[in-house]
JSON list of C-alpha atoms in Angstrom, two decimals:
[
{"chain": "A", "resi": 1, "resn": "MET", "atom": "CA", "xyz": [-13.83, -6.65, 24.52]},
{"chain": "A", "resi": 2, "resn": "THR", "atom": "CA", "xyz": [-10.07, -6.83, 25.12]},
{"chain": "A", "resi": 3, "resn": "SER", "atom": "CA", "xyz": [-9.92, -10.56, 24.39]},
{"chain": "A", "resi": 4, "resn": "PHE", "atom": "CA", "xyz": [-11.73, -10.03, 21.07]},
{"chain": "A", "resi": 5, "resn": "SER", "atom": "CA", "xyz": [-9.29, -7.33, 19.95]},
{"chain": "A", "resi": 6, "resn": "THR", "atom": "CA", "xyz": [-6.36, -9.54, 20.94]},
{"chain": "A", "resi": 7, "resn": "VAL", "atom": "CA", "xyz": [-7.74, -12.41, 18.84]},
{"chain": "A", "resi": 8, "resn": "GLU", "atom": "CA", "xyz": [-8.30, -10.03, 15.93]},
{"chain": "A", "resi": 9, "resn": "ASN", "atom": "CA", "xyz": [-4.72, -8.76, 16.17]},
{"chain": "A", "resi": 10, "resn": "ALA", "atom": "CA", "xyz": [-3.41, -12.33, 16.29]},
{"chain": "A", "resi": 11, "resn": "THR", "atom": "CA", "xyz": [-5.35, -13.31, 13.16]},
{"chain": "A", "resi": 12, "resn": "ARG", "atom": "CA", "xyz": [-4.15, -10.16, 11.41]},
{"chain": "A", "resi": 13, "resn": "SER", "atom": "CA", "xyz": [-0.52, -10.88, 12.24]},
{"chain": "A", "resi": 14, "resn": "LEU", "atom": "CA", "xyz": [-0.97, -14.47, 11.06]},
{"chain": "A", "resi": 15, "resn": "LYS", "atom": "CA", "xyz": [-2.44, -13.25, 7.78]},
{"chain": "A", "resi": 16, "resn": "GLY", "atom": "CA", "xyz": [0.42, -10.79, 7.41]},
{"chain": "A", "resi": 17, "resn": "THR", "atom": "CA", "xyz": [3.05, -13.49, 7.89]},
{"chain": "A", "resi": 18, "resn": "ALA", "atom": "CA", "xyz": [1.25, -15.77, 5.44]},
{"chain": "A", "resi": 19, "resn": "LEU", "atom": "CA", "xyz": [1.21, -12.98, 2.86]},
{"chain": "A", "resi": 20, "resn": "SER", "atom": "CA", "xyz": [4.88, -12.17, 3.39]},
{"chain": "A", "resi": 21, "resn": "MET", "atom": "CA", "xyz": [5.74, -15.86, 3.05]},
{"chain": "A", "resi": 22, "resn": "ASP", "atom": "CA", "xyz": [4.07, -15.95, -0.40]},
{"chain": "A", "resi": 23, "resn": "PRO", "atom": "CA", "xyz": [6.59, -14.44, -2.87]},
{"chain": "A", "resi": 24, "resn": "MET", "atom": "CA", "xyz": [4.00, -13.73, -5.58]},
{"chain": "A", "resi": 25, "resn": "THR", "atom": "CA", "xyz": [1.81, -11.68, -3.23]},
{"chain": "A", "resi": 26, "resn": "THR", "atom": "CA", "xyz": [4.74, -9.56, -2.03]},
{"chain": "A", "resi": 27, "resn": "TYR", "atom": "CA", "xyz": [5.80, -9.01, -5.64]},
{"chain": "A", "resi": 28, "resn": "ARG", "atom": "CA", "xyz": [2.30, -7.87, -6.56]},
{"chain": "A", "resi": 29, "resn": "THR", "atom": "CA", "xyz": [2.01, -5.53, -3.58]},
{"chain": "A", "resi": 30, "resn": "LYS", "atom": "CA", "xyz": [5.40, -3.98, -4.35]},
{"chain": "A", "resi": 31, "resn": "ARG", "atom": "CA", "xyz": [4.42, -3.56, -8.00]},
{"chain": "A", "resi": 32, "resn": "CYS", "atom": "CA", "xyz": [1.12, -1.93, -6.98]},
{"chain": "A", "resi": 33, "resn": "GLN", "atom": "CA", "xyz": [2.96, 0.46, -4.67]},
{"chain": "A", "resi": 34, "resn": "LYS", "atom": "CA", "xyz": [5.35, 1.44, -7.48]},
{"chain": "A", "resi": 35, "resn": "VAL", "atom": "CA", "xyz": [2.47, 2.04, -9.90]},
{"chain": "A", "resi": 36, "resn": "THR", "atom": "CA", "xyz": [0.56, 4.18, -7.38]},
{"chain": "A", "resi": 37, "resn": "GLN", "atom": "CA", "xyz": [3.71, 6.20, -6.63]},
{"chain": "A", "resi": 38, "resn": "LEU", "atom": "CA", "xyz": [4.24, 6.83, -10.37]},
{"chain": "A", "resi": 39, "resn": "LYS", "atom": "CA", "xyz": [0.61, 7.90, -10.80]},
{"chain": "A", "resi": 40, "resn": "LEU", "atom": "CA", "xyz": [0.88, 10.23, -7.82]},
{"chain": "A", "resi": 41, "resn": "THR", "atom": "CA", "xyz": [4.09, 11.83, -9.08]},
{"chain": "A", "resi": 42, "resn": "ILE", "atom": "CA", "xyz": [2.58, 12.34, -12.54]},
{"chain": "A", "resi": 43, "resn": "ARG", "atom": "CA", "xyz": [-0.53, 13.90, -11.00]},
{"chain": "A", "resi": 44, "resn": "CYS", "atom": "CA", "xyz": [1.64, 16.21, -8.89]},
{"chain": "A", "resi": 45, "resn": "GLN", "atom": "CA", "xyz": [3.64, 17.27, -11.93]},
{"chain": "A", "resi": 46, "resn": "ILE", "atom": "CA", "xyz": [0.45, 18.01, -13.89]},
{"chain": "A", "resi": 47, "resn": "ALA", "atom": "CA", "xyz": [-0.95, 19.98, -10.97]},
{"chain": "A", "resi": 48, "resn": "LEU", "atom": "CA", "xyz": [2.26, 21.99, -10.66]},
{"chain": "A", "resi": 49, "resn": "LYS", "atom": "CA", "xyz": [2.30, 22.73, -14.39]},
{"chain": "A", "resi": 50, "resn": "SER", "atom": "CA", "xyz": [-1.34, 23.85, -14.39]},
{"chain": "A", "resi": 51, "resn": "LYS", "atom": "CA", "xyz": [-0.82, 26.03, -11.29]},
{"chain": "A", "resi": 52, "resn": "ARG", "atom": "CA", "xyz": [2.20, 27.80, -12.75]},
{"chain": "A", "resi": 53, "resn": "PRO", "atom": "CA", "xyz": [1.45, 31.23, -14.19]},
{"chain": "A", "resi": 54, "resn": "LYS", "atom": "CA", "xyz": [1.79, 31.37, -17.97]}
]
């Protein structure tokens, strides 16, 4: 059980390094994060506006 988890962690770390080494993938992930943050902020603003008493 422990050996399996160790192998899984090793493969995950290897995948992570491979992804970080690829500039296009990192660019895409960063872009996705920015987009999600924008969407979240817009949703929060809409929620705040709708919750405010008129």
